[in-house]
Every structure is written in C-alpha cells, then in structure tokens.
Coordinates of C-alpha atoms in Angstrom, one line a residue:
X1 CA 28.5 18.2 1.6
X2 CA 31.8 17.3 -0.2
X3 CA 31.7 16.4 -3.9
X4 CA 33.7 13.1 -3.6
X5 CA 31.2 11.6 -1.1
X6 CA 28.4 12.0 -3.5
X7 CA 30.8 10.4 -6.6
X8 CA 31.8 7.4 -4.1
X9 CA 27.8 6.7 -3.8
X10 CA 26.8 7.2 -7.7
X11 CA 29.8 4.9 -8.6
X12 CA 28.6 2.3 -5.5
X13 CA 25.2 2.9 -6.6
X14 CA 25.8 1.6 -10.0
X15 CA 27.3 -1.5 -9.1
X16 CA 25.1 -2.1 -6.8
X17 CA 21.8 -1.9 -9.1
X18 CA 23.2 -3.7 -11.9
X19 CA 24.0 -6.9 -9.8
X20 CA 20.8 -7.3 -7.7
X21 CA 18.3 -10.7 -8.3
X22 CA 15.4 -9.4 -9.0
X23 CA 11.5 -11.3 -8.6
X24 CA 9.8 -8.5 -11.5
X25 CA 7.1 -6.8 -10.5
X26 CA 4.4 -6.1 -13.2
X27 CA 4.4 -2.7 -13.7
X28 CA 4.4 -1.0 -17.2
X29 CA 7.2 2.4 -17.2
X30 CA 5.8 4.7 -20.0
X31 CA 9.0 5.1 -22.2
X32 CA 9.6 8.8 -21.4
X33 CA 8.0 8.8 -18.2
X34 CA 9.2 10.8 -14.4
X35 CA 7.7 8.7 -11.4
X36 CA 7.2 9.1 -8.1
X37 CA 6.5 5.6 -6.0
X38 CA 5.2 6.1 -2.5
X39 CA 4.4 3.2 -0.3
X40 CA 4.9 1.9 3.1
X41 CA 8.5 1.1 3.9
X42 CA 9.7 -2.2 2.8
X43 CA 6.8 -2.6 0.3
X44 CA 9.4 -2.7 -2.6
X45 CA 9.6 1.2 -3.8
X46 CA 13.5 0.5 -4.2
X47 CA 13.2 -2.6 -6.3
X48 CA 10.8 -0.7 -9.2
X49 CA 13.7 1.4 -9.3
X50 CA 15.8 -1.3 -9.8
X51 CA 14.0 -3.2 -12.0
X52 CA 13.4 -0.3 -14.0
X53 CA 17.7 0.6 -14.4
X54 CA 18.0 -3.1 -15.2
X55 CA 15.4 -2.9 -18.3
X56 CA 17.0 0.1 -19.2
X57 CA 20.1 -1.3 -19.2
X58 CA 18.9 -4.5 -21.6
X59 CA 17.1 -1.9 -23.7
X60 CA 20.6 -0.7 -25.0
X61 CA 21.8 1.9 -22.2
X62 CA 24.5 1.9 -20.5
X63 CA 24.7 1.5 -16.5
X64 CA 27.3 4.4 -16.5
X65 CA 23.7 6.3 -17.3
X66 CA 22.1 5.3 -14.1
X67 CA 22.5 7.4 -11.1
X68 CA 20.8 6.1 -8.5
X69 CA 21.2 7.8 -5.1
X70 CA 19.4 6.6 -1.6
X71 CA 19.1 9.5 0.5
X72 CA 18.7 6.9 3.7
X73 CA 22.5 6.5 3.3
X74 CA 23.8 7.7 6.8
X75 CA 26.3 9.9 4.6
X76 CA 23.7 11.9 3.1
X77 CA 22.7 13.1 6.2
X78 CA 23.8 16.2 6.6
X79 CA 22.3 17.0 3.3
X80 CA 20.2 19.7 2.3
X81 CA 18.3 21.0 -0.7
X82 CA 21.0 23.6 -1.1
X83 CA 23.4 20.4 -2.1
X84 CA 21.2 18.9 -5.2
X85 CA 23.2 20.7 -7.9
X86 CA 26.2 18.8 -6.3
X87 CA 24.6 15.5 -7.5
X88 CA 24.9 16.2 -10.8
X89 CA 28.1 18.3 -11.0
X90 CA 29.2 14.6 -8.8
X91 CA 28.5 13.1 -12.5
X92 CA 29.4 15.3 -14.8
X93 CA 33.1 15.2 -13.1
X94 CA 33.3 11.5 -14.1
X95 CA 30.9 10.4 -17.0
X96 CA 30.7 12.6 -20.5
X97 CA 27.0 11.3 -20.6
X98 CA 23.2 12.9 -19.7
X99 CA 22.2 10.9 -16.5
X100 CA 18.8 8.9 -15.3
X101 CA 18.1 9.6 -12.1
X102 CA 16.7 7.7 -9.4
X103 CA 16.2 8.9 -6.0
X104 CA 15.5 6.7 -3.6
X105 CA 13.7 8.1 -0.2
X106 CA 14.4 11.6 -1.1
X107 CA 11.2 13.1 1.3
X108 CA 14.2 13.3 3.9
X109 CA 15.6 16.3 2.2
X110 CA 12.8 18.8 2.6
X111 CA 12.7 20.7 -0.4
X112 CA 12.8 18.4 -2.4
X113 CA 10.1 18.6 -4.5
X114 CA 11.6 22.1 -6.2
X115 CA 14.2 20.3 -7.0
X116 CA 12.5 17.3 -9.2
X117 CA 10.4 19.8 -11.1
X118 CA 13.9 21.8 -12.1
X119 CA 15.0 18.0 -13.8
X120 CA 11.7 17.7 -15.6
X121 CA 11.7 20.9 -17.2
X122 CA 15.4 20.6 -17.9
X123 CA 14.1 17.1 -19.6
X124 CA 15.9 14.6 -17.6
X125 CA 14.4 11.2 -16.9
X126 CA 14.1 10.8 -13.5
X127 CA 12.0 8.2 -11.0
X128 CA 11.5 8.7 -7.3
X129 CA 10.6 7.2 -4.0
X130 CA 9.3 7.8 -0.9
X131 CA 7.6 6.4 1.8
X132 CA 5.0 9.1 2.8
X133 CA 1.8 9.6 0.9
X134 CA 2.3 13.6 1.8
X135 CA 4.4 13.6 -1.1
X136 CA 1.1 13.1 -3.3
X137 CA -0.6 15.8 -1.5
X138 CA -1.8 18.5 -3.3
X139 CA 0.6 21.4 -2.4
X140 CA 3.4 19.1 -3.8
X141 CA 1.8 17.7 -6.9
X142 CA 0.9 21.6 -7.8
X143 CA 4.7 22.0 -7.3
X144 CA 5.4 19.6 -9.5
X145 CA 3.2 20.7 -11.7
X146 CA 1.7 17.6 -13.8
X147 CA 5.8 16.4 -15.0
X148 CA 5.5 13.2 -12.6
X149 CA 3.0 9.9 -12.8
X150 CA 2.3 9.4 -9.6
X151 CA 2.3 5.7 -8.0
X152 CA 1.5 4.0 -5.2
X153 CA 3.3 0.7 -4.4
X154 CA 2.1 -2.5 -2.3
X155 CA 3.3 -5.1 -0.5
X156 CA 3.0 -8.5 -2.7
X157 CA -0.3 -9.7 -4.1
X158 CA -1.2 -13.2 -3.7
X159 CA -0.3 -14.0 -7.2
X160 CA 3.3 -12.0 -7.0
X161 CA 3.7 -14.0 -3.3
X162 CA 3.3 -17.1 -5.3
X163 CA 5.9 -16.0 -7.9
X164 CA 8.4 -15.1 -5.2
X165 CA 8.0 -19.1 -3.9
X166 CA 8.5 -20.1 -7.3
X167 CA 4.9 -21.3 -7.9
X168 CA 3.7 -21.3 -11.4
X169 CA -0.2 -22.3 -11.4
X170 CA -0.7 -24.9 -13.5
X171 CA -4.0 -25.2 -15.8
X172 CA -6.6 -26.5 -13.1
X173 CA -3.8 -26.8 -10.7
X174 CA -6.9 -26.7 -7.5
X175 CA -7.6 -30.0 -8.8
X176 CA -4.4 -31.7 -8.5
X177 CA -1.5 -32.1 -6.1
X178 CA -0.5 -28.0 -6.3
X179 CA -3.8 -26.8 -4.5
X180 CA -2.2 -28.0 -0.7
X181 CA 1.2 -26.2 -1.7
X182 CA -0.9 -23.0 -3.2
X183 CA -3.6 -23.6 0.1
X184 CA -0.7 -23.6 3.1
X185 CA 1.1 -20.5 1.2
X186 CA -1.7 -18.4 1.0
X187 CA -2.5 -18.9 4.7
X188 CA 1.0 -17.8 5.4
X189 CA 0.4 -14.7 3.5
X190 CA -3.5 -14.5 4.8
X191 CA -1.1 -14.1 8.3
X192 CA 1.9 -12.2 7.8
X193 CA 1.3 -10.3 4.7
X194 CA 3.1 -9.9 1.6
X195 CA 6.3 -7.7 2.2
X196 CA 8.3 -8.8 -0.3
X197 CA 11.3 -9.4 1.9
X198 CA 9.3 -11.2 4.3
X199 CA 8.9 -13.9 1.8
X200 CA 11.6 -16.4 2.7
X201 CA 12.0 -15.6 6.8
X202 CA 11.4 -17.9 9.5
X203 CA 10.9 -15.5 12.1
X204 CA 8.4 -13.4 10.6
X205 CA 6.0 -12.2 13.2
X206 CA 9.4 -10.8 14.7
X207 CA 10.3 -9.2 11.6
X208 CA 6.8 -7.7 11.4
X209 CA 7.6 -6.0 14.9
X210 CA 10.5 -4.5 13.7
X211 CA 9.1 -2.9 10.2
X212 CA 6.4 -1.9 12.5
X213 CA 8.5 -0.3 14.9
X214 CA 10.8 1.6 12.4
X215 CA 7.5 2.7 11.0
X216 CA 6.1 4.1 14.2
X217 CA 9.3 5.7 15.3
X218 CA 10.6 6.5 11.9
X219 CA 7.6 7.7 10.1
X220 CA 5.4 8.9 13.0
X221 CA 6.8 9.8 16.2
X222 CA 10.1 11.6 14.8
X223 CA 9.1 13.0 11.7
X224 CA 6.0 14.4 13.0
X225 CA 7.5 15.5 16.5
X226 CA 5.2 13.6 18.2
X227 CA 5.6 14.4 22.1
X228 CA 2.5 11.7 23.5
X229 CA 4.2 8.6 22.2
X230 CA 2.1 6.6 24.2
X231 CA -1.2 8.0 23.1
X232 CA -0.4 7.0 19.3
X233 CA 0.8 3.9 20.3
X234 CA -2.7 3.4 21.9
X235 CA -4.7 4.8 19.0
X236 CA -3.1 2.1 16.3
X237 CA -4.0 -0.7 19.0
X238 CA -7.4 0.2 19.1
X239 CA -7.8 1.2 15.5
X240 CA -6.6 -2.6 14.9
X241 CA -8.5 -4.2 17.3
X242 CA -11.6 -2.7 16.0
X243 CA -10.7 -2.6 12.3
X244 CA -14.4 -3.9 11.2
X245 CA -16.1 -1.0 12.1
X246 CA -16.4 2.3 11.8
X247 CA -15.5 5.0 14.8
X248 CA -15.6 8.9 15.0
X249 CA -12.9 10.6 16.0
X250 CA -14.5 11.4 19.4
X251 CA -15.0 8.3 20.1
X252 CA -11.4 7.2 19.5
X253 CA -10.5 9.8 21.8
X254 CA -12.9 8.4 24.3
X255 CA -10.7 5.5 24.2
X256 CA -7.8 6.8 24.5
X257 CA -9.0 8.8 27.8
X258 CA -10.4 5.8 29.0
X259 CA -7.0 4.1 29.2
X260 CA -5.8 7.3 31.4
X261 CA -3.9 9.2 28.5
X262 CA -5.9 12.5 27.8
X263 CA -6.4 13.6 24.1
X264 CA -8.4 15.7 21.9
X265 CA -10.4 15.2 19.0
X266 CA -8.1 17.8 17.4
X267 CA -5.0 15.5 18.2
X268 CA -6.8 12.6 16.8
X269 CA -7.3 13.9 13.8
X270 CA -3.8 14.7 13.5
X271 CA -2.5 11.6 14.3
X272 CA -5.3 10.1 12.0
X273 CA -3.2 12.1 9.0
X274 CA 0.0 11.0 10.0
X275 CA -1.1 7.4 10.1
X276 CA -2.5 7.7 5.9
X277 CA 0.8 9.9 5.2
X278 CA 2.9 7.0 6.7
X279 CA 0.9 4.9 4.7
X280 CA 0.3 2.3 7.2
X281 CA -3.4 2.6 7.3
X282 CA -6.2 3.6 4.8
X283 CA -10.0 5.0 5.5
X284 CA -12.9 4.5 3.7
X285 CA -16.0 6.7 4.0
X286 CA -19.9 6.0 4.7
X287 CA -21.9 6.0 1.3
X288 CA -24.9 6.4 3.3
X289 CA -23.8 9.5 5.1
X290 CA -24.4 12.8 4.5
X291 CA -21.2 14.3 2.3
X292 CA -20.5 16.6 5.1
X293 CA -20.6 14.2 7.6
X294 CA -18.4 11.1 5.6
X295 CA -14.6 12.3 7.4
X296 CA -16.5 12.2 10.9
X297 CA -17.0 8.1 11.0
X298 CA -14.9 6.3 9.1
X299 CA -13.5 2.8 8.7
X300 CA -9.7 2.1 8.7
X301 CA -8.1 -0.5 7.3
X302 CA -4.2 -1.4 7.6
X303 CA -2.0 -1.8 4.3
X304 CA -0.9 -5.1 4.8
X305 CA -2.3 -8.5 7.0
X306 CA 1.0 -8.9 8.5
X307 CA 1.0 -5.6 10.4
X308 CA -2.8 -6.1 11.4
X309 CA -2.1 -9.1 12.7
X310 CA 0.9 -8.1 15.3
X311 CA -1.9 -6.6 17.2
X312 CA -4.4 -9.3 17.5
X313 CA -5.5 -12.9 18.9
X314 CA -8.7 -14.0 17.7
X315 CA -7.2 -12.6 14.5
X316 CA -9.3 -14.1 11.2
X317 CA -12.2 -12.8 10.6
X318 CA -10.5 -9.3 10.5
X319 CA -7.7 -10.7 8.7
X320 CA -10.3 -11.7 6.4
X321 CA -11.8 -8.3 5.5
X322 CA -9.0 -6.1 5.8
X323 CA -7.5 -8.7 2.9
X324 CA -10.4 -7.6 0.6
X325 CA -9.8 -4.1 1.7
X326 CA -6.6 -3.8 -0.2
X327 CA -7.5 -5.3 -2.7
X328 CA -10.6 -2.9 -3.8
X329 CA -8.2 0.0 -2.8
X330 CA -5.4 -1.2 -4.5
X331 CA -7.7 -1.7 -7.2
X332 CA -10.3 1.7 -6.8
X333 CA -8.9 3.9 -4.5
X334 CA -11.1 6.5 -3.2
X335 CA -14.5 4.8 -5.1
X336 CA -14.7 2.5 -2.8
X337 CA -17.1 2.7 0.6
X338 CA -18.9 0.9 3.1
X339 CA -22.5 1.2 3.6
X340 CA -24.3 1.9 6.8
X341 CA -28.0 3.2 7.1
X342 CA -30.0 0.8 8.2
X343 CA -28.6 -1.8 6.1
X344 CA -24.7 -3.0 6.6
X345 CA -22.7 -3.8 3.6
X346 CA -18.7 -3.9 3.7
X347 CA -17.7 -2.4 0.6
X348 CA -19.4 -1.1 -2.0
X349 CA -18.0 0.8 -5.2
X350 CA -20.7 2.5 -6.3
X351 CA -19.1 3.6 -10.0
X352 CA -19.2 0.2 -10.9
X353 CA -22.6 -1.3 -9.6
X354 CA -21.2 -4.0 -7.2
X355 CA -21.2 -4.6 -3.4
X356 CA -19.1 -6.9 -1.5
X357 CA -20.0 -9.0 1.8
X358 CA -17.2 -11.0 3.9
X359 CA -17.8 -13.2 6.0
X360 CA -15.6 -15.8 7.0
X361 CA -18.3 -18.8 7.2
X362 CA -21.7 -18.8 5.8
X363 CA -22.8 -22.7 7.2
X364 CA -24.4 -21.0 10.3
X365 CA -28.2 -19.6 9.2
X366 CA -28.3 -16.5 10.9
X367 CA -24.7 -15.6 9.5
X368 CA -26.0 -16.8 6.2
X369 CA -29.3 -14.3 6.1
X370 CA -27.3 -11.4 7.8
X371 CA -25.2 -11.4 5.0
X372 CA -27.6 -12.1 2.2
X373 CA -30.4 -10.0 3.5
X374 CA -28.0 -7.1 3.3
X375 CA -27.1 -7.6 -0.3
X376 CA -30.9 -7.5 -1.0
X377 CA -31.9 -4.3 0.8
X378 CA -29.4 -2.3 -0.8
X379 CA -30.1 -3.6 -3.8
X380 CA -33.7 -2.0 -3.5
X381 CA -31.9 1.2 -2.5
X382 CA -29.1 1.3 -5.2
X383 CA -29.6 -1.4 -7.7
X384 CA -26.4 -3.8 -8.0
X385 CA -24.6 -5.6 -11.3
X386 CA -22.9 -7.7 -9.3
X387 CA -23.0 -8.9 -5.7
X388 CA -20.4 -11.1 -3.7
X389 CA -19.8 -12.6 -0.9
X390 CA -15.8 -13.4 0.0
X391 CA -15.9 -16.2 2.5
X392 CA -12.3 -18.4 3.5
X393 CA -13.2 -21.5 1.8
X394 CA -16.6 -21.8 0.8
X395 CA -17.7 -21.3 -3.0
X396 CA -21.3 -21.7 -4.5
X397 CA -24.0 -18.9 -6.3
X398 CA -27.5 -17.7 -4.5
X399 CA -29.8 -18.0 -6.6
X400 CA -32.6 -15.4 -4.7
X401 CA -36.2 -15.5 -5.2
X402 CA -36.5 -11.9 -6.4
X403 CA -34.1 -13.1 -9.5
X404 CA -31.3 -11.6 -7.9
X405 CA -27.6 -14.0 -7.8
X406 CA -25.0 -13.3 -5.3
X407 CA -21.2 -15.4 -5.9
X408 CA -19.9 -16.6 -3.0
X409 CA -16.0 -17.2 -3.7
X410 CA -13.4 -18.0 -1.3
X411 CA -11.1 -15.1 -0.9
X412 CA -7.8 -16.9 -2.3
X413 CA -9.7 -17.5 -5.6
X414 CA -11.1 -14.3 -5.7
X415 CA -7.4 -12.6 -5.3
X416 CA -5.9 -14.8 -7.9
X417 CA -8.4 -14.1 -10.4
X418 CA -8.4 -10.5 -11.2
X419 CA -11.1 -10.9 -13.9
X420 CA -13.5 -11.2 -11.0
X421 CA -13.1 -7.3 -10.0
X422 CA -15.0 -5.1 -13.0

C-alpha cells in the first residue's frame, strides 16, 4: 500500500465530512468515548460518524483533526492489517496534530480488531463501523478488551422518518389538518421501512431490491463462502413468509428439501448465524421453553419493514408485528420473548412485567377473545404490570372483569410515544 494513496483519502476524507447536510440522529457521544457502530448496511453507521466530526468540529477542533478513512474505498483494497501503521504515519507526514479517527467499514480488513485496541491504549479517540454484528461477538470484544462502547444502529424510527420529511408534530397535531400528512407518511414507512436514504426516493421497492441484494451477495454469500446460493436464497424467503411464527431448524430444512435443494440442520444453523451477523434478521426465544431447548424453535424477525416486505403479498399483518418487533429490540434486546405453552402471546419482556399482543383488527369477536384471552391466561401464570395490544388504527382500554386493563393503541401512536415502553 503506497503512503500517498492513503494521504489523498485523509485529505478527501476531510472535505468530504465537513460539507455533508446532515438530518441528526439522537445519540449522546460520551466526551472521551471509542465506539464501534454496527448495523445493517445503509442504516446510517457513516452518518454518526459524520455527525459526530461535525460536533467536534463546532466544539472548537479543528477538521485538520479528523481522519476519517472508509475502508469500502476500491483503493483500499489491497489492504491489509500489516498496512494500519501507514494510516497514521499518512498523517503525521502532513498535519503536526494528534488525530481522531474514524473508520468506516473497517471488518473488511481482518485483523482489525488488534489494531483498534493498539489506539485505545495509546489513548487516541477513535469511532468505528461495521456492518456485521460478528464484530460484537465475544472473541472480539475480549480483544478489545472493554476500551470500546459498543452500538448498534437502526434504520429511522417513525419519529426520526418524520424529521427527515420535515414534520414537526404539533401540540395535538392528530386533531387537526397534520394527522392525514403524519397518517399517509407512516404507511409509507409501515411499507418500505426507514433506511434513511430511502426517505426521499420514488422508486423504493426497487431500491429495497438492490440493498437487499448487496446484502445477500455482499454480506452472506461472499464473505461467508457460501457455495448453495440457492439454498439461502430459499431459507430468507421462507423465513419471511412465515415471520409470525416460530420454526426449528429441522423444520426449515424440511423446507428447503421440499423445494428440491438438499440441506442439513447443521447448514441451517450456519446460515441462521450468518443471517444475525449480517444483521438482516433478529431471533427471539420461547419463554415458555425449557432453557436448553429456547435456540431449537425460535421466531425471526427482519430489521426493517422495507426488506420484509420485498418478499411478500398479503403483506400487513406481518408488517404489523415485525414493526413492534424492532421496536422492543431496539428498545430491550435480548429481554424480550414470545410465549408459547398453551397460551400464545407475541412478546413479552419478562424484566419489566408487560406483554404485548398485535393484531391488526380487533372488530371481529373471535379475533377480539383470541387476543384478550391470552393476555389473561398468562397473566395467571406470570402476573403482568402492563398489557397491550398494538392494533393499526384502533385505540380504546379493556376494562376485564377479573380487574385486569389491557391498552389497545394503534401502532403509529404507540411508536411515537416512547413513554409508552417502561
């Protein structure tokens, strides 16, 4: 790797980052702080970067401080871990001054991580992408050894969708002439999700197809040397198709083998892993099961409604709960779960005493006492603070004979109001 290359990228880098519009993402950057961001590509990684050189820079620093490399640059390609002291020899050559670093998809440069644990103990400030949850495993974060918050970024919320349109909610604005604007936006983002560069295109199922595809060939078939291409194809189709409920990983497999493509449980599970590390999909365990048994029948959900949806038809009512997925993992992570013994609840998050029913229309009565019944039963089993039910539009408390209330909100309240999630 040649020494000028790398000084042509920090000084394009720098003018670059210091010119960019930026929509601001609330995030809160301890002062002194190393990060590493992982998310799905396109969910916005770059822009905390960003974001965070351009408070820097208002805070009194200079942007000859900022070095900010993207190791996606087709340059950098021939790059290896034995070329990181370059980097900052790169600096030193033109600025008299002790760097911030930013690093920007640096999982392509194995190694990596030996590297960024050198710059912490050395006490540079330095922030870091990625987009592969591997690089929060455990072997990596021992590596690292405690010097990095970790952070996991997501496409837009509602409320950060509605700040990239320009929408400022006014006081009781679902009482006035704002709630059609607000109502036809969020069923734009209940569709195609909330990439943030996804915001203002036309074409956005195409757009969708083409993150997607980047994402499978990209992040899944090449990195992980994938030879059955078509067999992971066919385990995210039917993964999406059947995102409601929970399968085993034999009977994915099944599946598969049905479609004439033989594969193992063994290659499921790997692909399963591959799948989280991309970050395209999340699982969520059984409550009900037996510990041993929770990583045998799980439920997946997919990180954003926009990629779901590429691979349905009938599409809402799984649009609908794989919505309030993300938001209870964005918000809970690993405490949340579904419960399935004999009763059927969609989420639950035990820690905090509440349970969580969708459902996408309560006005017919057996959808209406499916849905409540199951509230009440667990509640006799493990006894609830608070109980919900996230319908589309409908809105109104259940007030049950045993003294028991369940809210029923309509999920693009219940999104814009964080206050409701405990």
């Amino acid at each position: 790797m040649e020494r000028e290359i790398i000084r042509k990228i920090i000084i394009e880098g720098q003018e670059f980052v210091n010119e960019i519009p930026l929509i601001k993402r609330p995030f809160f950057f301890e002062k002194n702080g190393n990060y590493v961001f992982v998310g799905i590509r396109q969910a916005g990684k770059s822009y905390l970067l960003y974001q965070r050189i351009q408070q820097l820079i208002e805070e009194g620093h200079s942007i000859e401080e900022m070095l900010y490399i993207n190791f996606d640059d087709e340059r950098l390609r021939q790059f290896t871990t034995h070329d990181f002291d370059l980097i900052l020899q790169a600096y030193a050559s033109m600025f008299n001054l002790r760097p911030i670093l930013f690093f920007d998809e640096i999982q392509n440069i194995e190694g990596w991580e030996n590297f960024a644990r050198r710059l912490a103990n050395q006490k540079y400030n330095v922030y870091i992408t990625g987009s592969n949850a591997k690089m929060l495993s455990r072997e990596i974060a021992t590596t690292l050894g405690g010097r990095y918050w970790n952070a996991d970024v997501y496409p837009y919320s509602f409320f950060e969708y509605l700040k990239a349109k320009n929408i400022t909610l006014a006081t009781n604005w679902m009482y006035g002439k704002q709630s059609a604007e607000v109502s036809k936006l969020f069923n734009d983002y209940f569709s195609f999700g909330g990439f943030p560069e996804l915001v203002d295109i036309i074409a956005k199922r195409a757009w969708l197809n083409d993150i997607y595809s980047k994402i499978f060939f990209s992040d899944l078939i090449v990195r992980n040397k994938i030879r059955n291409e078509e067999a992971m194809g066919l385990l995210v189709k039917r993964l999406a198709e059947g995102v409601k409920q929970p399968v085993s990983h034999t009977r994915l497999a099944n599946l598969i083998s049905t479609a004439g493509i033989k594969i193992s449980k063994a290659t499921i599970i790997d692909f399963i892993k591959y799948l989280k590390e991309s970050c395209l999909l999340f699982p969520l365990e059984n409550y009900a099961a037996k510990f041993a048994e929770r990583n045998s029948n799980m439920k997946y959900y997919f990180i954003d409604n926009g990629l779901l949806h590429i691979f349905l038809t009938d599409a809402n009512t799984s649009l609908l709960e794989n919505i309030v997925a993300i938001q209870l993992y964005k918000k809970y992570g690993n405490e949340v779960y579904f419960y399935n013994q004999n009763i059927e609840v969609d989420f639950i998050i035990p820690e905090q005493k509440t349970a969580y029913q969708v459902s996408y229309s309560l006005m017919d009565e057996n959808t209406y006492q499916r849905e409540t019944e199951a509230l009440i039963k667990l509640n006799t089993v493990f006894p609830m603070e608070q109980m919900y039910i996230i319908t589309k539009d409908e809105e109104r408390t259940i007030a049950h004979e045993k003294g028991i209330n369940i809210e029923v909100i309509p999920v693009w309240k219940w999104l814009l109001n964080e206050t409701i999630i405990k």
